[in-house]
Amino acid sequence: MRGKPRVEAGVKFVQGNFFAGETFLDLADARSKMAAWLAAANGRVHGTTRQVPAVVFAGQEAPCLLPAPAERYQVPYWAQVKVHLDYHIQVARALYSVPWRHVGARVMARADEHLVKVYLRDQLIKTHPRKQPGGRSTDTADMPPGVEGYATRTVDRMIAQAASYGPATGIYARRLLDGDAPWMMMRSVYRLIGLAKRYGPPAAEAACARALDVDVINVSKIESMLKNATENTPAAGLPAAAGAGPGRFARDAAEYATATGVRLQVVDGGDPAGGGRS
């Protein structure tokens, strides 16, 4: 900007004529001295314009000023993100749709307290209301034409990819995508495939089979089992759990015998009025 050096020249003037060599007790002291200094500095005749700054400001500049904002300034959050196959991006742990033709592109997202704006090469391509972490904002106008056919082709390909790690993994992916809007669950299937790659097909297959037995369709549960290596542990309520052996910390009944061999016995009957032994 051509006017930038002229505007910043005032900063050097304040640094050299007010702050240089000064000592302040605290912020209130600095403000008090600054007010007195400003009155003198703005009342002098400017060396270049040959006008009094306070007079020029009051007559020409003050009427052009807008009211000060009522809300505090919002520091925006910027992130470069990728548009995934479900034509959504993730910004601050929430999902936002982008026109489907931008799938695979790297875009820049700007988020403040109220809005999320998406830019592609400095051009605004989408605006959404800000969502809380875990939320989703989807505009149906961003969906590809004939979304049903598009989604069907993508779903079939994703199920086949999951099934390549094992039949139970493929069935689990199909259960995830079994709904009226399967494209909304594509991220969960990608996450499932990623877990199968990370922990290996046998572990993922065992975890999916166990989850299917108890009808739990949640990728977070699969991830928890794989992280804790519990994918081969029989689930509670399954037939395999009924024939399980004694508990890990169970103790034999003989360990509870007393040293004298005397055991407490409960005898039926007796005098409820207290007619026992004296």
PDB file of C-alpha atoms in Angstrom:
ATOM      1  CA  MET A   1       0.000   0.000   0.000  1.00  0.00           C
ATOM      2  CA  ARG A   2       1.447   3.340  -1.044  1.00  0.00           C
ATOM      3  CA  GLY A   3       0.082   5.178   2.014  1.00  0.00           C
ATOM      4  CA  LYS A   4       1.503   2.679   4.497  1.00  0.00           C
ATOM      5  CA  PRO A   5       4.874   4.417   5.144  1.00  0.00           C
ATOM      6  CA  ARG A   6       3.159   7.748   5.757  1.00  0.00           C
ATOM      7  CA  VAL A   7       0.731   6.191   8.250  1.00  0.00           C
ATOM      8  CA  GLU A   8       3.498   4.345  10.100  1.00  0.00           C
ATOM      9  CA  ALA A   9       5.596   7.513  10.384  1.00  0.00           C
ATOM     10  CA  GLY A  10       3.315   8.531  13.241  1.00  0.00           C
ATOM     11  CA  VAL A  11       4.350   5.439  15.159  1.00  0.00           C
ATOM     12  CA  LYS A  12       8.000   6.478  15.049  1.00  0.00           C
ATOM     13  CA  PHE A  13       6.992   9.956  16.232  1.00  0.00           C
ATOM     14  CA  VAL A  14       5.223   8.515  19.300  1.00  0.00           C
ATOM     15  CA  GLN A  15       8.131   6.167  20.034  1.00  0.00           C
ATOM     16  CA  GLY A  16      10.743   8.896  19.816  1.00  0.00           C
ATOM     17  CA  ASN A  17       8.871  11.748  21.467  1.00  0.00           C
ATOM     18  CA  PHE A  18       6.813  10.076  24.168  1.00  0.00           C
ATOM     19  CA  PHE A  19       8.125   6.631  25.097  1.00  0.00           C
ATOM     20  CA  ALA A  20      11.860   7.195  24.559  1.00  0.00           C
ATOM     21  CA  GLY A  21      13.625   7.729  27.874  1.00  0.00           C
ATOM     22  CA  GLU A  22      10.413   7.741  29.918  1.00  0.00           C
ATOM     23  CA  THR A  23       9.662   5.646  32.999  1.00  0.00           C
ATOM     24  CA  PHE A  24       6.094   4.830  34.068  1.00  0.00           C
ATOM     25  CA  LEU A  25       4.864   3.578  37.391  1.00  0.00           C
ATOM     26  CA  ASP A  26       2.039   1.521  35.901  1.00  0.00           C
ATOM     27  CA  LEU A  27      -0.480   1.496  33.050  1.00  0.00           C
ATOM     28  CA  ALA A  28      -2.645   4.178  34.671  1.00  0.00           C
ATOM     29  CA  ASP A  29       0.387   6.465  34.992  1.00  0.00           C
ATOM     30  CA  ALA A  30       1.299   5.902  31.336  1.00  0.00           C
ATOM     31  CA  ARG A  31      -2.237   6.701  30.198  1.00  0.00           C
ATOM     32  CA  SER A  32      -2.355   9.874  32.262  1.00  0.00           C
ATOM     33  CA  LYS A  33       0.923  11.160  30.815  1.00  0.00           C
ATOM     34  CA  MET A  34      -0.106  10.097  27.327  1.00  0.00           C
ATOM     35  CA  ALA A  35      -3.303  12.199  27.528  1.00  0.00           C
ATOM     36  CA  ALA A  36      -1.304  15.314  28.407  1.00  0.00           C
ATOM     37  CA  TRP A  37       1.248  14.617  25.687  1.00  0.00           C
ATOM     38  CA  LEU A  38      -1.446  14.065  23.026  1.00  0.00           C
ATOM     39  CA  ALA A  39      -3.098  17.377  23.849  1.00  0.00           C
ATOM     40  CA  ALA A  40       0.190  19.184  23.253  1.00  0.00           C
ATOM     41  CA  ALA A  41       1.223  17.149  20.183  1.00  0.00           C
ATOM     42  CA  ASN A  42      -2.145  17.490  18.414  1.00  0.00           C
ATOM     43  CA  GLY A  43      -2.340  21.198  19.161  1.00  0.00           C
ATOM     44  CA  ARG A  44       0.917  22.118  17.430  1.00  0.00           C
ATOM     45  CA  VAL A  45       1.254  23.087  13.754  1.00  0.00           C
ATOM     46  CA  HIS A  46       2.287  20.031  11.715  1.00  0.00           C
ATOM     47  CA  GLY A  47       5.643  20.468  10.023  1.00  0.00           C
ATOM     48  CA  THR A  48       4.505  19.075   6.659  1.00  0.00           C
ATOM     49  CA  THR A  49       0.836  19.998   6.324  1.00  0.00           C
ATOM     50  CA  ARG A  50       1.204  23.276   8.221  1.00  0.00           C
ATOM     51  CA  GLN A  51      -2.160  22.545   9.882  1.00  0.00           C
ATOM     52  CA  VAL A  52      -3.173  21.727  13.432  1.00  0.00           C
ATOM     53  CA  PRO A  53      -3.902  17.934  13.682  1.00  0.00           C
ATOM     54  CA  ALA A  54      -6.681  18.333  16.269  1.00  0.00           C
ATOM     55  CA  VAL A  55      -8.516  20.831  14.054  1.00  0.00           C
ATOM     56  CA  VAL A  56      -8.168  18.680  10.925  1.00  0.00           C
ATOM     57  CA  PHE A  57      -9.370  15.581  12.779  1.00  0.00           C
ATOM     58  CA  ALA A  58     -12.436  17.291  14.259  1.00  0.00           C
ATOM     59  CA  GLY A  59     -13.457  18.924  10.988  1.00  0.00           C
ATOM     60  CA  GLN A  60     -12.614  16.296   8.347  1.00  0.00           C
ATOM     61  CA  GLU A  61     -11.884  12.864   9.822  1.00  0.00           C
ATOM     62  CA  ALA A  62     -14.159  12.445  12.852  1.00  0.00           C
ATOM     63  CA  PRO A  63     -17.432  12.727  10.803  1.00  0.00           C
ATOM     64  CA  CYS A  64     -16.247   9.840   8.593  1.00  0.00           C
ATOM     65  CA  LEU A  65     -15.573   7.400  11.435  1.00  0.00           C
ATOM     66  CA  LEU A  66     -17.957   4.478  11.927  1.00  0.00           C
ATOM     67  CA  PRO A  67     -19.239   3.550  15.394  1.00  0.00           C
ATOM     68  CA  ALA A  68     -16.952   1.293  17.390  1.00  0.00           C
ATOM     69  CA  PRO A  69     -17.984  -2.403  17.215  1.00  0.00           C
ATOM     70  CA  ALA A  70     -20.249  -3.495  20.058  1.00  0.00           C
ATOM     71  CA  GLU A  71     -18.733  -7.019  20.075  1.00  0.00           C
ATOM     72  CA  ARG A  72     -15.143  -7.927  20.734  1.00  0.00           C
ATOM     73  CA  TYR A  73     -12.941  -8.764  17.760  1.00  0.00           C
ATOM     74  CA  GLN A  74     -13.049 -12.450  16.854  1.00  0.00           C
ATOM     75  CA  VAL A  75      -9.685 -13.997  16.139  1.00  0.00           C
ATOM     76  CA  PRO A  76     -10.391 -16.416  13.249  1.00  0.00           C
ATOM     77  CA  TYR A  77      -9.132 -19.989  13.013  1.00  0.00           C
ATOM     78  CA  TRP A  78      -7.512 -20.894   9.666  1.00  0.00           C
ATOM     79  CA  ALA A  79      -6.839 -24.411   8.402  1.00  0.00           C
ATOM     80  CA  GLN A  80      -5.898 -25.990   5.105  1.00  0.00           C
ATOM     81  CA  VAL A  81      -8.040 -29.110   4.657  1.00  0.00           C
ATOM     82  CA  LYS A  82      -8.862 -31.669   2.000  1.00  0.00           C
ATOM     83  CA  VAL A  83     -12.317 -32.219   0.483  1.00  0.00           C
ATOM     84  CA  HIS A  84     -13.040 -35.927   1.017  1.00  0.00           C
ATOM     85  CA  LEU A  85     -15.045 -38.283  -1.164  1.00  0.00           C
ATOM     86  CA  ASP A  86     -18.179 -37.517   0.831  1.00  0.00           C
ATOM     87  CA  TYR A  87     -17.658 -33.850  -0.275  1.00  0.00           C
ATOM     88  CA  HIS A  88     -17.172 -32.742   3.335  1.00  0.00           C
ATOM     89  CA  ILE A  89     -14.255 -31.091   5.087  1.00  0.00           C
ATOM     90  CA  GLN A  90     -13.362 -31.221   8.763  1.00  0.00           C
ATOM     91  CA  VAL A  91     -12.788 -27.930  10.570  1.00  0.00           C
ATOM     92  CA  ALA A  92     -12.245 -27.848  14.339  1.00  0.00           C
ATOM     93  CA  ARG A  93     -13.688 -31.384  14.676  1.00  0.00           C
ATOM     94  CA  ALA A  94     -16.925 -30.593  12.816  1.00  0.00           C
ATOM     95  CA  LEU A  95     -17.947 -31.470   9.249  1.00  0.00           C
ATOM     96  CA  TYR A  96     -19.040 -29.068   6.507  1.00  0.00           C
ATOM     97  CA  SER A  97     -20.113 -29.817   2.935  1.00  0.00           C
ATOM     98  CA  VAL A  98     -18.385 -28.360  -0.116  1.00  0.00           C
ATOM     99  CA  PRO A  99     -19.660 -28.495  -3.734  1.00  0.00           C
ATOM    100  CA  TRP A 100     -18.947 -32.047  -4.907  1.00  0.00           C
ATOM    101  CA  ARG A 101     -16.902 -30.938  -7.918  1.00  0.00           C
ATOM    102  CA  HIS A 102     -14.117 -29.947  -5.487  1.00  0.00           C
ATOM    103  CA  VAL A 103     -13.634 -33.497  -4.152  1.00  0.00           C
ATOM    104  CA  GLY A 104      -9.920 -34.135  -3.668  1.00  0.00           C
ATOM    105  CA  ALA A 105      -8.975 -30.446  -3.652  1.00  0.00           C
ATOM    106  CA  ARG A 106      -7.068 -28.670  -0.891  1.00  0.00           C
ATOM    107  CA  VAL A 107      -9.056 -25.702   0.383  1.00  0.00           C
ATOM    108  CA  MET A 108      -8.542 -23.038   3.021  1.00  0.00           C
ATOM    109  CA  ALA A 109     -11.158 -22.769   5.773  1.00  0.00           C
ATOM    110  CA  ARG A 110     -11.712 -19.752   8.001  1.00  0.00           C
ATOM    111  CA  ALA A 111     -13.787 -20.214  11.173  1.00  0.00           C
ATOM    112  CA  ASP A 112     -14.923 -17.659  13.722  1.00  0.00           C
ATOM    113  CA  GLU A 113     -17.574 -17.911  16.436  1.00  0.00           C
ATOM    114  CA  HIS A 114     -20.472 -17.730  13.971  1.00  0.00           C
ATOM    115  CA  LEU A 115     -19.391 -18.755  10.448  1.00  0.00           C
ATOM    116  CA  VAL A 116     -17.117 -21.118   8.549  1.00  0.00           C
ATOM    117  CA  LYS A 117     -15.970 -19.863   5.145  1.00  0.00           C
ATOM    118  CA  VAL A 118     -14.236 -22.079   2.595  1.00  0.00           C
ATOM    119  CA  TYR A 119     -11.843 -20.663  -0.020  1.00  0.00           C
ATOM    120  CA  LEU A 120     -10.299 -22.230  -3.100  1.00  0.00           C
ATOM    121  CA  ARG A 121      -7.383 -20.208  -4.477  1.00  0.00           C
ATOM    122  CA  ASP A 122      -8.634 -17.095  -2.621  1.00  0.00           C
ATOM    123  CA  GLN A 123     -12.157 -17.488  -4.016  1.00  0.00           C
ATOM    124  CA  LEU A 124     -15.028 -18.015  -1.544  1.00  0.00           C
ATOM    125  CA  ILE A 125     -16.838 -21.229  -2.513  1.00  0.00           C
ATOM    126  CA  LYS A 126     -18.923 -22.025   0.596  1.00  0.00           C
ATOM    127  CA  THR A 127     -20.228 -20.536   3.841  1.00  0.00           C
ATOM    128  CA  HIS A 128     -21.742 -22.476   6.746  1.00  0.00           C
ATOM    129  CA  PRO A 129     -22.933 -21.613  10.255  1.00  0.00           C
ATOM    130  CA  ARG A 130     -20.330 -22.701  12.817  1.00  0.00           C
ATOM    131  CA  LYS A 131     -21.042 -26.073  14.448  1.00  0.00           C
ATOM    132  CA  GLN A 132     -19.881 -27.521  17.739  1.00  0.00           C
ATOM    133  CA  PRO A 133     -17.249 -30.330  17.673  1.00  0.00           C
ATOM    134  CA  GLY A 134     -18.944 -33.494  16.433  1.00  0.00           C
ATOM    135  CA  GLY A 135     -21.581 -31.523  14.496  1.00  0.00           C
ATOM    136  CA  ARG A 136     -22.293 -31.516  10.774  1.00  0.00           C
ATOM    137  CA  SER A 137     -23.587 -28.945   8.300  1.00  0.00           C
ATOM    138  CA  THR A 138     -24.631 -30.352   4.924  1.00  0.00           C
ATOM    139  CA  ASP A 139     -26.136 -28.346   2.066  1.00  0.00           C
ATOM    140  CA  THR A 140     -28.099 -30.559  -0.343  1.00  0.00           C
ATOM    141  CA  ALA A 141     -27.016 -28.253  -3.163  1.00  0.00           C
ATOM    142  CA  ASP A 142     -23.473 -29.565  -2.683  1.00  0.00           C
ATOM    143  CA  MET A 143     -24.516 -33.138  -3.499  1.00  0.00           C
ATOM    144  CA  PRO A 144     -23.573 -34.540  -6.910  1.00  0.00           C
ATOM    145  CA  PRO A 145     -26.311 -34.911  -9.542  1.00  0.00           C
ATOM    146  CA  GLY A 146     -28.118 -38.248  -9.228  1.00  0.00           C
ATOM    147  CA  VAL A 147     -26.651 -38.681  -5.783  1.00  0.00           C
ATOM    148  CA  GLU A 148     -28.293 -42.063  -5.337  1.00  0.00           C
ATOM    149  CA  GLY A 149     -26.391 -43.601  -8.241  1.00  0.00           C
ATOM    150  CA  TYR A 150     -23.188 -41.849  -7.246  1.00  0.00           C
ATOM    151  CA  ALA A 151     -23.515 -43.049  -3.678  1.00  0.00           C
ATOM    152  CA  THR A 152     -24.334 -46.612  -4.765  1.00  0.00           C
ATOM    153  CA  ARG A 153     -21.193 -46.858  -6.872  1.00  0.00           C
ATOM    154  CA  THR A 154     -19.048 -45.465  -4.070  1.00  0.00           C
ATOM    155  CA  VAL A 155     -20.702 -47.670  -1.428  1.00  0.00           C
ATOM    156  CA  ASP A 156     -20.152 -50.836  -3.447  1.00  0.00           C
ATOM    157  CA  ARG A 157     -16.502 -49.959  -3.950  1.00  0.00           C
ATOM    158  CA  MET A 158     -15.991 -49.218  -0.250  1.00  0.00           C
ATOM    159  CA  ILE A 159     -17.680 -52.444   0.862  1.00  0.00           C
ATOM    160  CA  ALA A 160     -15.494 -54.433  -1.524  1.00  0.00           C
ATOM    161  CA  GLN A 161     -12.397 -52.691  -0.131  1.00  0.00           C
ATOM    162  CA  ALA A 162     -13.428 -53.489   3.450  1.00  0.00           C
ATOM    163  CA  ALA A 163     -14.254 -57.084   2.517  1.00  0.00           C
ATOM    164  CA  SER A 164     -10.711 -57.535   1.219  1.00  0.00           C
ATOM    165  CA  TYR A 165      -9.620 -57.592   4.889  1.00  0.00           C
ATOM    166  CA  GLY A 166     -12.148 -60.304   5.768  1.00  0.00           C
ATOM    167  CA  PRO A 167     -15.822 -61.215   5.370  1.00  0.00           C
ATOM    168  CA  ALA A 168     -16.843 -59.897   8.791  1.00  0.00           C
ATOM    169  CA  THR A 169     -15.110 -56.588   8.066  1.00  0.00           C
ATOM    170  CA  GLY A 170     -17.037 -56.327   4.791  1.00  0.00           C
ATOM    171  CA  ILE A 171     -20.345 -57.105   6.527  1.00  0.00           C
ATOM    172  CA  TYR A 172     -19.567 -54.514   9.179  1.00  0.00           C
ATOM    173  CA  ALA A 173     -18.916 -51.899   6.479  1.00  0.00           C
ATOM    174  CA  ARG A 174     -22.208 -52.793   4.808  1.00  0.00           C
ATOM    175  CA  ARG A 175     -24.047 -52.384   8.121  1.00  0.00           C
ATOM    176  CA  LEU A 176     -22.475 -48.956   8.564  1.00  0.00           C
ATOM    177  CA  LEU A 177     -23.648 -47.884   5.116  1.00  0.00           C
ATOM    178  CA  ASP A 178     -27.087 -49.453   5.424  1.00  0.00           C
ATOM    179  CA  GLY A 179     -29.295 -46.364   5.553  1.00  0.00           C
ATOM    180  CA  ASP A 180     -31.142 -43.756   3.537  1.00  0.00           C
ATOM    181  CA  ALA A 181     -28.049 -41.545   3.306  1.00  0.00           C
ATOM    182  CA  PRO A 182     -25.037 -43.884   3.065  1.00  0.00           C
ATOM    183  CA  TRP A 183     -22.720 -41.086   1.958  1.00  0.00           C
ATOM    184  CA  MET A 184     -23.039 -39.658   5.469  1.00  0.00           C
ATOM    185  CA  MET A 185     -21.308 -42.775   6.870  1.00  0.00           C
ATOM    186  CA  MET A 186     -18.442 -42.973   4.384  1.00  0.00           C
ATOM    187  CA  ARG A 187     -15.988 -41.479   6.858  1.00  0.00           C
ATOM    188  CA  SER A 188     -16.791 -44.237   9.353  1.00  0.00           C
ATOM    189  CA  VAL A 189     -15.990 -46.885   6.740  1.00  0.00           C
ATOM    190  CA  TYR A 190     -12.724 -45.159   5.836  1.00  0.00           C
ATOM    191  CA  ARG A 191     -11.914 -45.183   9.541  1.00  0.00           C
ATOM    192  CA  LEU A 192     -12.720 -48.908   9.752  1.00  0.00           C
ATOM    193  CA  ILE A 193     -10.453 -49.628   6.767  1.00  0.00           C
ATOM    194  CA  GLY A 194      -7.708 -47.571   8.392  1.00  0.00           C
ATOM    195  CA  LEU A 195      -7.998 -49.650  11.576  1.00  0.00           C
ATOM    196  CA  ALA A 196      -7.722 -52.852   9.549  1.00  0.00           C
ATOM    197  CA  LYS A 197      -4.535 -51.546   7.940  1.00  0.00           C
ATOM    198  CA  ARG A 198      -3.060 -50.404  11.259  1.00  0.00           C
ATOM    199  CA  TYR A 199      -3.833 -53.457  13.414  1.00  0.00           C
ATOM    200  CA  GLY A 200      -3.886 -56.097  10.694  1.00  0.00           C
ATOM    201  CA  PRO A 201      -6.742 -58.002   9.002  1.00  0.00           C
ATOM    202  CA  PRO A 202      -6.968 -60.868  11.568  1.00  0.00           C
ATOM    203  CA  ALA A 203      -7.435 -58.498  14.515  1.00  0.00           C
ATOM    204  CA  ALA A 204      -9.935 -56.317  12.642  1.00  0.00           C
ATOM    205  CA  GLU A 205     -11.839 -59.380  11.461  1.00  0.00           C
ATOM    206  CA  ALA A 206     -12.108 -60.743  15.026  1.00  0.00           C
ATOM    207  CA  ALA A 207     -13.267 -57.369  16.367  1.00  0.00           C
ATOM    208  CA  CYS A 208     -15.911 -56.957  13.651  1.00  0.00           C
ATOM    209  CA  ALA A 209     -17.181 -60.507  14.159  1.00  0.00           C
ATOM    210  CA  ARG A 210     -17.498 -59.966  17.905  1.00  0.00           C
ATOM    211  CA  ALA A 211     -19.316 -56.631  17.415  1.00  0.00           C
ATOM    212  CA  LEU A 212     -21.693 -58.190  14.877  1.00  0.00           C
ATOM    213  CA  ASP A 213     -22.565 -60.968  17.349  1.00  0.00           C
ATOM    214  CA  VAL A 214     -23.879 -58.395  19.824  1.00  0.00           C
ATOM    215  CA  ASP A 215     -25.208 -56.070  17.082  1.00  0.00           C
ATOM    216  CA  VAL A 216     -22.992 -53.120  18.023  1.00  0.00           C
ATOM    217  CA  ILE A 217     -22.398 -50.994  14.921  1.00  0.00           C
ATOM    218  CA  ASN A 218     -19.957 -48.364  16.100  1.00  0.00           C
ATOM    219  CA  VAL A 219     -16.428 -47.918  14.756  1.00  0.00           C
ATOM    220  CA  SER A 220     -15.299 -46.391  18.053  1.00  0.00           C
ATOM    221  CA  LYS A 221     -16.065 -49.741  19.735  1.00  0.00           C
ATOM    222  CA  ILE A 222     -13.980 -51.540  17.110  1.00  0.00           C
ATOM    223  CA  GLU A 223     -11.104 -49.136  17.723  1.00  0.00           C
ATOM    224  CA  SER A 224     -11.392 -49.607  21.498  1.00  0.00           C
ATOM    225  CA  MET A 225     -11.212 -53.397  21.167  1.00  0.00           C
ATOM    226  CA  LEU A 226      -8.186 -53.206  18.889  1.00  0.00           C
ATOM    227  CA  LYS A 227      -6.367 -50.707  21.105  1.00  0.00           C
ATOM    228  CA  ASN A 228      -6.971 -52.847  24.203  1.00  0.00           C
ATOM    229  CA  ALA A 229      -6.384 -56.143  22.353  1.00  0.00           C
ATOM    230  CA  THR A 230      -9.782 -57.478  23.478  1.00  0.00           C
ATOM    231  CA  GLU A 231     -11.094 -58.431  20.064  1.00  0.00           C
ATOM    232  CA  ASN A 232     -10.855 -62.142  20.904  1.00  0.00           C
ATOM    233  CA  THR A 233     -12.474 -61.848  24.332  1.00  0.00           C
ATOM    234  CA  PRO A 234     -16.016 -63.296  24.335  1.00  0.00           C
ATOM    235  CA  ALA A 235     -18.619 -60.572  24.766  1.00  0.00           C
ATOM    236  CA  ALA A 236     -20.923 -60.678  27.779  1.00  0.00           C
ATOM    237  CA  GLY A 237     -24.152 -62.497  27.064  1.00  0.00           C
ATOM    238  CA  LEU A 238     -22.761 -64.595  24.225  1.00  0.00           C
ATOM    239  CA  PRO A 239     -22.999 -68.417  24.370  1.00  0.00           C
ATOM    240  CA  ALA A 240     -19.202 -68.596  24.559  1.00  0.00           C
ATOM    241  CA  ALA A 241     -19.282 -66.719  27.846  1.00  0.00           C
ATOM    242  CA  ALA A 242     -21.634 -69.253  29.498  1.00  0.00           C
ATOM    243  CA  GLY A 243     -19.087 -72.042  29.485  1.00  0.00           C
ATOM    244  CA  ALA A 244     -16.199 -69.893  30.600  1.00  0.00           C
ATOM    245  CA  GLY A 245     -13.981 -71.096  33.427  1.00  0.00           C
ATOM    246  CA  PRO A 246     -13.683 -69.558  36.917  1.00  0.00           C
ATOM    247  CA  GLY A 247     -13.024 -65.864  37.236  1.00  0.00           C
ATOM    248  CA  ARG A 248      -9.474 -64.602  37.134  1.00  0.00           C
ATOM    249  CA  PHE A 249      -9.457 -63.685  40.842  1.00  0.00           C
ATOM    250  CA  ALA A 250     -11.730 -66.505  42.108  1.00  0.00           C
ATOM    251  CA  ARG A 251     -10.420 -68.424  45.176  1.00  0.00           C
ATOM    252  CA  ASP A 252     -11.004 -71.999  46.207  1.00  0.00           C
ATOM    253  CA  ALA A 253     -13.575 -72.533  48.997  1.00  0.00           C
ATOM    254  CA  ALA A 254     -10.967 -74.414  51.136  1.00  0.00           C
ATOM    255  CA  GLU A 255      -9.016 -71.180  51.503  1.00  0.00           C
ATOM    256  CA  TYR A 256     -11.782 -69.794  53.691  1.00  0.00           C
ATOM    257  CA  ALA A 257     -11.545 -72.640  56.321  1.00  0.00           C
ATOM    258  CA  THR A 258     -10.613 -71.551  59.869  1.00  0.00           C
ATOM    259  CA  ALA A 259      -7.587 -72.842  61.765  1.00  0.00           C
ATOM    260  CA  THR A 260      -9.751 -74.722  64.339  1.00  0.00           C
ATOM    261  CA  GLY A 261     -11.967 -76.287  61.744  1.00  0.00           C
ATOM    262  CA  VAL A 262     -15.075 -74.738  63.363  1.00  0.00           C
ATOM    263  CA  ARG A 263     -17.551 -73.358  60.876  1.00  0.00           C
ATOM    264  CA  LEU A 264     -20.478 -71.085  61.412  1.00  0.00           C
ATOM    265  CA  GLN A 265     -23.817 -72.863  60.994  1.00  0.00           C
ATOM    266  CA  VAL A 266     -27.259 -71.371  60.685  1.00  0.00           C
ATOM    267  CA  VAL A 267     -29.880 -73.383  62.606  1.00  0.00           C
ATOM    268  CA  ASP A 268     -33.565 -73.139  61.791  1.00  0.00           C
ATOM    269  CA  GLY A 269     -36.000 -72.431  64.611  1.00  0.00           C
ATOM    270  CA  GLY A 270     -35.174 -70.940  67.987  1.00  0.00           C
ATOM    271  CA  ASP A 271     -37.083 -68.629  70.290  1.00  0.00           C
ATOM    272  CA  PRO A 272     -37.821 -65.293  68.602  1.00  0.00           C
ATOM    273  CA  ALA A 273     -38.581 -63.779  72.052  1.00  0.00           C
ATOM    274  CA  GLY A 274     -35.034 -64.314  73.168  1.00  0.00           C
ATOM    275  CA  GLY A 275     -35.370 -67.733  74.799  1.00  0.00           C
ATOM    276  CA  GLY A 276     -31.943 -68.865  73.762  1.00  0.00           C
ATOM    277  CA  ARG A 277     -29.045 -70.089  75.909  1.00  0.00           C
ATOM    278  CA  SER A 278     -28.257 -68.055  79.003  1.00  0.00           C
TER     279      SER A 278
END
